[in-house]
Coordinates of C-alpha atoms and ligand atoms in Angstrom, one line a residue:
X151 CA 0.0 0.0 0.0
X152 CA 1.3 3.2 -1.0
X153 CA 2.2 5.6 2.2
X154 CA 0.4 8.4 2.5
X155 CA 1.8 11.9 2.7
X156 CA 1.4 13.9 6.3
X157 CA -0.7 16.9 5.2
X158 CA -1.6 19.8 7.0
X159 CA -3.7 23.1 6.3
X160 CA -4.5 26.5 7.0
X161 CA -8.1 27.1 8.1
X162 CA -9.9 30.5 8.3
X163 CA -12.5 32.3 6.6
X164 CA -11.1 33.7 3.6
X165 CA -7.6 32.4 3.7
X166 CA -6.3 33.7 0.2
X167 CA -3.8 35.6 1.4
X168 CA -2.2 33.6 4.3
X169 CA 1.4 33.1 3.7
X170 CA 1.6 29.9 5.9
X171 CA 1.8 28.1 2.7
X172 CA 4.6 29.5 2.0
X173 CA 6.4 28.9 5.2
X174 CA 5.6 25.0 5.6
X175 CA 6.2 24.3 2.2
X176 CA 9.4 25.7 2.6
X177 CA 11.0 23.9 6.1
X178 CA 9.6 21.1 4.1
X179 CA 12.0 21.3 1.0
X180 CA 14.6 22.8 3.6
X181 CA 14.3 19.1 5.3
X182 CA 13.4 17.1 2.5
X183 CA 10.4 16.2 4.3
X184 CA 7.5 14.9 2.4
X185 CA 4.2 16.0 2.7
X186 CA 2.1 19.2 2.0
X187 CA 0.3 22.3 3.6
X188 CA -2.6 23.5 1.9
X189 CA -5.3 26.4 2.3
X190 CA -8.5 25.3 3.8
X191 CA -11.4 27.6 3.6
X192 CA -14.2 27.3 5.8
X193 CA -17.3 29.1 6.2
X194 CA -18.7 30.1 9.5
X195 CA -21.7 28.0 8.8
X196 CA -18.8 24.7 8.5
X197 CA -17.0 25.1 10.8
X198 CA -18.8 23.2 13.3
X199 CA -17.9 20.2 11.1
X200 CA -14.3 21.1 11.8
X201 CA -12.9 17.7 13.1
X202 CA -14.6 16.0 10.1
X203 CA -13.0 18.1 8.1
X204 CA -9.6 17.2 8.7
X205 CA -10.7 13.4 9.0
X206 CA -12.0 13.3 5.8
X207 CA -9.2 15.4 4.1
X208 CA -6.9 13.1 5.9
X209 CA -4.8 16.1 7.5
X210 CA -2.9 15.4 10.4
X211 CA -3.5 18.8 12.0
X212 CA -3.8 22.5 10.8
X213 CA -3.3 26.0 11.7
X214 CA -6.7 28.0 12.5
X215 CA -7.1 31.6 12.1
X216 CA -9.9 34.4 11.8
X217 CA -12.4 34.2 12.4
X218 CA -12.4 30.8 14.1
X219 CA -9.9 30.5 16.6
X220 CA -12.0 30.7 19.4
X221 CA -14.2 28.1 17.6
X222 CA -11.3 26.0 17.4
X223 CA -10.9 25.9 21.1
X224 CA -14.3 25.1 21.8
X225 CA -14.5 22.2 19.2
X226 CA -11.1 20.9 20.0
X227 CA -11.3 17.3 22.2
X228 CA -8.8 19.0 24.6
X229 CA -6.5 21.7 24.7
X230 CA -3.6 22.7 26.8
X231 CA -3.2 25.4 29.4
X232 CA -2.0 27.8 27.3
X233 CA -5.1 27.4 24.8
X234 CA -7.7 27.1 27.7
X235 CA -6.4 30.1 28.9
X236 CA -6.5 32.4 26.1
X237 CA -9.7 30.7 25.3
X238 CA -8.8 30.8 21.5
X239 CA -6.3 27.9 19.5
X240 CA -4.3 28.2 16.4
X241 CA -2.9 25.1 16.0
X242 CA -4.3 21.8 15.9
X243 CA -3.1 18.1 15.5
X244 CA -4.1 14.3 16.4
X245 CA -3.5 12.1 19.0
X246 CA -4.9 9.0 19.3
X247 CA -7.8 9.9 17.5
X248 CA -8.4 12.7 19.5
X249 CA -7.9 16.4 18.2
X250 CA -5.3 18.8 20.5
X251 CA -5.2 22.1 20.4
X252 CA -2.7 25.0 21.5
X253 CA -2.2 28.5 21.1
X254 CA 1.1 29.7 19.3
X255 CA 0.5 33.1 19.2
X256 CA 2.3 34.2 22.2
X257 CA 5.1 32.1 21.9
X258 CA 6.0 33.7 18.5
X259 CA 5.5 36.9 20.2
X260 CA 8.1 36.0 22.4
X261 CA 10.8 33.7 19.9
X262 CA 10.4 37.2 17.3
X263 CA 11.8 39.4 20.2
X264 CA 14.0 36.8 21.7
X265 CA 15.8 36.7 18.3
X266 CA 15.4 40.1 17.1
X267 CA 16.5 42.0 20.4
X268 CA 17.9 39.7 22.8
X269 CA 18.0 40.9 26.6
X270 CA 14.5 42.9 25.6
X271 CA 12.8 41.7 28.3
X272 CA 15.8 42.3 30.8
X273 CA 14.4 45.7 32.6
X274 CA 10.4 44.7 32.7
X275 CA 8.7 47.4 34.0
X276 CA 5.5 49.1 32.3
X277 CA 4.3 47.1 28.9
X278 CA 1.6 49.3 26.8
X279 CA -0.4 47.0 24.4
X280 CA -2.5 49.0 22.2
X281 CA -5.5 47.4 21.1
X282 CA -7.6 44.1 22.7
X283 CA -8.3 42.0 19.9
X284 CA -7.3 38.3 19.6
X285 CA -3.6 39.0 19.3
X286 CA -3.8 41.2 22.0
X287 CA -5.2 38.7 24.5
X288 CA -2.2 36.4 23.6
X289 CA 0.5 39.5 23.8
X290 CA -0.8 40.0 27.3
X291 CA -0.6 36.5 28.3
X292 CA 3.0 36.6 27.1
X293 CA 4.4 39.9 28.5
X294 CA 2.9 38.5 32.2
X295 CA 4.7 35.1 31.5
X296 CA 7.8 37.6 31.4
X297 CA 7.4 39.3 34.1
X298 CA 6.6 42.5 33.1
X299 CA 4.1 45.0 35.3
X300 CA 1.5 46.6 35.3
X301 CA 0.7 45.3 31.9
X302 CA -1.6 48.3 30.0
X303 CA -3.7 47.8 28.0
X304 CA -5.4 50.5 25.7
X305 CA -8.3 50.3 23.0
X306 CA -10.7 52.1 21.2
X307 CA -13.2 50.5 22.6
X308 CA -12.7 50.6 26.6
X309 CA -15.3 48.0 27.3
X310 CA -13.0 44.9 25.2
X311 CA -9.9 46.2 27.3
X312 CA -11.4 46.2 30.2
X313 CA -12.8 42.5 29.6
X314 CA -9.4 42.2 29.1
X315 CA -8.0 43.4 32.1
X316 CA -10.7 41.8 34.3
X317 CA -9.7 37.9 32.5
X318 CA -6.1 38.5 33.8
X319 CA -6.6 40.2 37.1
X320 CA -4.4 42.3 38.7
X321 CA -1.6 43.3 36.8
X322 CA -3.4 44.2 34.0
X323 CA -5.1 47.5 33.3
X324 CA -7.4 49.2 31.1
X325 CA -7.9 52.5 29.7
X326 CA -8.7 54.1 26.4
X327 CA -6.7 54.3 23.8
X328 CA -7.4 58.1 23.6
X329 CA -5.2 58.1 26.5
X330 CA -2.2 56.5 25.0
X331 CA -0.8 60.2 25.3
X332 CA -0.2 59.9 29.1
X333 CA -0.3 56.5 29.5
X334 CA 2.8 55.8 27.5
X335 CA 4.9 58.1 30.0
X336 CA 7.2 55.9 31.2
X337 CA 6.4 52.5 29.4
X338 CA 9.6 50.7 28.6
X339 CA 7.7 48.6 25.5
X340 CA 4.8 49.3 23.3
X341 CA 3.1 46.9 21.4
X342 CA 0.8 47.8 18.8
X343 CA -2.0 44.9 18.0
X344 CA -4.4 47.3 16.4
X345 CA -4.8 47.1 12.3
X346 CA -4.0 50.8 12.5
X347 CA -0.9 51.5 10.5
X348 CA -1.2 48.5 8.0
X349 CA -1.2 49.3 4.5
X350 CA 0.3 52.5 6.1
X351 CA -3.6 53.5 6.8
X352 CA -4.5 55.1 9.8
X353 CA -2.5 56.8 12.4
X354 CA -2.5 57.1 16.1
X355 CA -2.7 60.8 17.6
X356 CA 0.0 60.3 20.0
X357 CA 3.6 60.4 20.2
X358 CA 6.6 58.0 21.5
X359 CA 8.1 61.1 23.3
X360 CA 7.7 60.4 26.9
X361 CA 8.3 56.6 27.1
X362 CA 11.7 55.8 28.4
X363 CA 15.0 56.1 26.4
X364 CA 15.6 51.6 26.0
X365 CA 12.1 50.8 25.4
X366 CA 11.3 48.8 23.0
X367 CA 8.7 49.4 20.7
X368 CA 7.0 46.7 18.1
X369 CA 4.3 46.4 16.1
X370 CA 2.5 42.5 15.1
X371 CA 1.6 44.7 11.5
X372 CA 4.1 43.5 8.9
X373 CA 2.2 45.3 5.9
X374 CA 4.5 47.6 5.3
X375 CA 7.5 45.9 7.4
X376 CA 8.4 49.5 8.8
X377 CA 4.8 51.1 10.4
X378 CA 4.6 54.8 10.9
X379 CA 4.5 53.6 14.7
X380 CA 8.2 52.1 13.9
X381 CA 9.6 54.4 11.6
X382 CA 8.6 57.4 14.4
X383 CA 10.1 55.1 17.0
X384 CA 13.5 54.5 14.7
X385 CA 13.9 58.5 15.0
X386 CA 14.0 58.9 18.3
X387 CA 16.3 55.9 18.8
X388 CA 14.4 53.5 20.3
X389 CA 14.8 50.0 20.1
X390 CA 12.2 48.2 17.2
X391 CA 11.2 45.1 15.8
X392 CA 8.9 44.4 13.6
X393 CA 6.3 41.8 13.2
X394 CA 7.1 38.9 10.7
X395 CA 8.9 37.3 13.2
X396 CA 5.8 36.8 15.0
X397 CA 3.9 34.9 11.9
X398 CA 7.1 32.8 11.2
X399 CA 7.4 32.0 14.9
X400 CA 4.1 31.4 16.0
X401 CA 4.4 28.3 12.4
X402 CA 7.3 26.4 14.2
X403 CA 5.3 23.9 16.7
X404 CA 2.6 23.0 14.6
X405 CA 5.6 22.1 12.0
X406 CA 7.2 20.3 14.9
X407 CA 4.0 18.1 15.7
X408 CA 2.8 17.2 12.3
X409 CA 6.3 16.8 10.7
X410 CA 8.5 15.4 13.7
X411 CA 11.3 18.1 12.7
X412 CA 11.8 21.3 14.4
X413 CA 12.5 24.1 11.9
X414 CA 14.2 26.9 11.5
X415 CA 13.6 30.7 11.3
X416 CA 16.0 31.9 8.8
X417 CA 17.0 34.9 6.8
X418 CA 15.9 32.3 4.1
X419 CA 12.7 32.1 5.1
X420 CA 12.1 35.8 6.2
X421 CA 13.0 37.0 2.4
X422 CA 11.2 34.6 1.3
X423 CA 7.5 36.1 2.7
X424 CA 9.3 39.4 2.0
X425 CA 9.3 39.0 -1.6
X426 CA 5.9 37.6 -1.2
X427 CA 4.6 40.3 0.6
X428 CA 6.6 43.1 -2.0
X429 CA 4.7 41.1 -5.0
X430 CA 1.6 41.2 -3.2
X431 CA 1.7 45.3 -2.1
Ligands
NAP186 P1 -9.1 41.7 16.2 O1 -9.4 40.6 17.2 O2 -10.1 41.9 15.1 O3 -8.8 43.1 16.9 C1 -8.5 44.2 16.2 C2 -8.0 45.3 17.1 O4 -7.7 46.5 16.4 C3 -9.1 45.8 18.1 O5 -8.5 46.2 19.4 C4 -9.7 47.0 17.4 O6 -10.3 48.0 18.3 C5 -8.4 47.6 16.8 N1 -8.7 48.5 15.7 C6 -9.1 48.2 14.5 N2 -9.2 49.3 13.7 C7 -8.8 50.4 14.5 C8 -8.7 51.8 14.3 N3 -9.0 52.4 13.2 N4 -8.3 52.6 15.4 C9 -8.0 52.0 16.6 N5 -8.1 50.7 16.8 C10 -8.5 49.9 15.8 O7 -7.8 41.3 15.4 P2 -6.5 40.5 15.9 O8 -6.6 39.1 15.5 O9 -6.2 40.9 17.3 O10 -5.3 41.1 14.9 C11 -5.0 42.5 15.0 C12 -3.9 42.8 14.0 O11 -2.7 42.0 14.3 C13 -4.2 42.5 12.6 O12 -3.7 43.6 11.8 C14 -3.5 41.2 12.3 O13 -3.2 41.1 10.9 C15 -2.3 41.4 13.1 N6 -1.7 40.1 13.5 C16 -0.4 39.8 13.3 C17 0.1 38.6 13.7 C18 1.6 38.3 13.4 O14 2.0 37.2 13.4 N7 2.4 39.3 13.2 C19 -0.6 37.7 14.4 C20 -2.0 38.0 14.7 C21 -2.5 39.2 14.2 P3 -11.9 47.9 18.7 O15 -12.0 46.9 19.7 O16 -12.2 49.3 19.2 O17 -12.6 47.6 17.4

């Protein structure tokens, strides 16, 4: 009988443009792995049917992202504690039969600043996260793990920050993001998790001038690479990194678990989406 090929896939709802394709397909070259990743569409009114899905596709796991993450979580046969408590899963694969689930996000939050500015994390202190979306929730989650305090967090729409703030407790604080003005004084990193600055649309109405001289400032935007937020930050000498990192990061474990291989985060691989990204713009 002829072996059949591990196969894994992106789901979301539309996922046209995800470059995850492009990243798996290319550790698996890299290792001369066989197998495949594919995009897997599904509609909101599927997705339900999610672990049939992947049986019948034969997929030995998948990725999962907007708008059905949270979805994920809830349909998953058990998830682990990072998953449970974020509430939301990207990454999915089979044991036994049964379907896991975990949440990636954070940890390639981390691994992009780990590798991009090592020691970032060293003086702690105030983190600012603007915006309280999904990626949000996870950037949170990953700047307590690191010990960083009081954790702010700052949206447009004060009720989802302070939803937020109230799922992680103390530590964690809300306030608008029209506030970002007075809030930032002091904060030694600043994460943006809002759309706001992709495409270079949209700006915020603050400035980076009264944060302190080493913070770090990053944005999870990668469309452009350089955001208005970095590019301001860049002029006043702060430290930066962008977001890629983050996508090609938060890819690794599922790669791990479906392949058996851990892969690796190169330059390769970076230029790689970058010319994607430059053809796509
Ligand atoms: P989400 O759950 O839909 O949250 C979107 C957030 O952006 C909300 O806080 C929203 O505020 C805010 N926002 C949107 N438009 C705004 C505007 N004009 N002014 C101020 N705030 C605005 O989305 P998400 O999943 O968290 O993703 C957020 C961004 O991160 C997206 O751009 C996504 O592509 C990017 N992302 C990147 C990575 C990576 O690997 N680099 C990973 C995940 C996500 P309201 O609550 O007021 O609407």
């Amino acid at each position: 009988m002829a072996e059949v090929e591990p196969k894994a896939a992106i789901i979301g709802w539309p996922v046209d443009h995800s470059r995850s394709p492009l990243i798996h397909r290319h550790w698996l070259r890299e290792l001369g792995l066989k197998g495949d990743y594919e995009r897997l569409p599904v509609a909101p009114d599927q997705i339900n049917r999610l672990k049939a899905l992947l049986v019948e596709g034969n997929y030995v796991g998948a990725n999962v992202t907007i708008p059905h993450k949270e979805a994920a979580f809830r349909l998953a046969d058990r998830a682990d504690s990072v998953a449970r408590e974020l509430g939301a899963a990207n990454t999915l694969w089979f044991e036994d039969g049964q379907l896991l689930a975990t949440n990636t996000d954070g940890f390639g939050f981390l691994a992009n600043l780990d590798e991009r500015l090592p020691g970032w994390d060293r003086n702690g202190g105030k983190a600012v996260v603007l915006g309280a979306g999904g990626a949000a929730r996870a950037i949170v989650w990953a700047l307590l793990q690191r010990g960083f305090a009081p954790v702010l967090v700052l949206n447009r729409t004060l009720e989802k920050a302070e939803n937020l703030a109230r799922h992680f407790g103390a530590g964690v604080l809300a306030a608008p993001l029209s506030q970002a003005g007075t809030v930032l004084k002091d904060a030694g990193l600043v994460v943006n998790t809002t759309s706001v600055g992709m495409h270079d649309e949209g700006t915020f109405d603050f400035t980076l001038e009264q944060v302190r001289p080493d913070a770090v400032i990053t944005d999870i935007v990668y469309t452009p690479l350089r955001t208005r937020l970095l590019r301001e930050a860049a002029e006043r000498n702060l430290r930066v990194a962008d977001g890629l990192g983050m996508l090609l990061h938060q890819a690794a474990p599922g790669f791990e678990k479906w392949f058996g291989r851990k892969p690796l985060v190169s330059a390769a691989l970076r230029q790689i989406i970058l010319d994607d990204l430059g053809s796509s713009a």
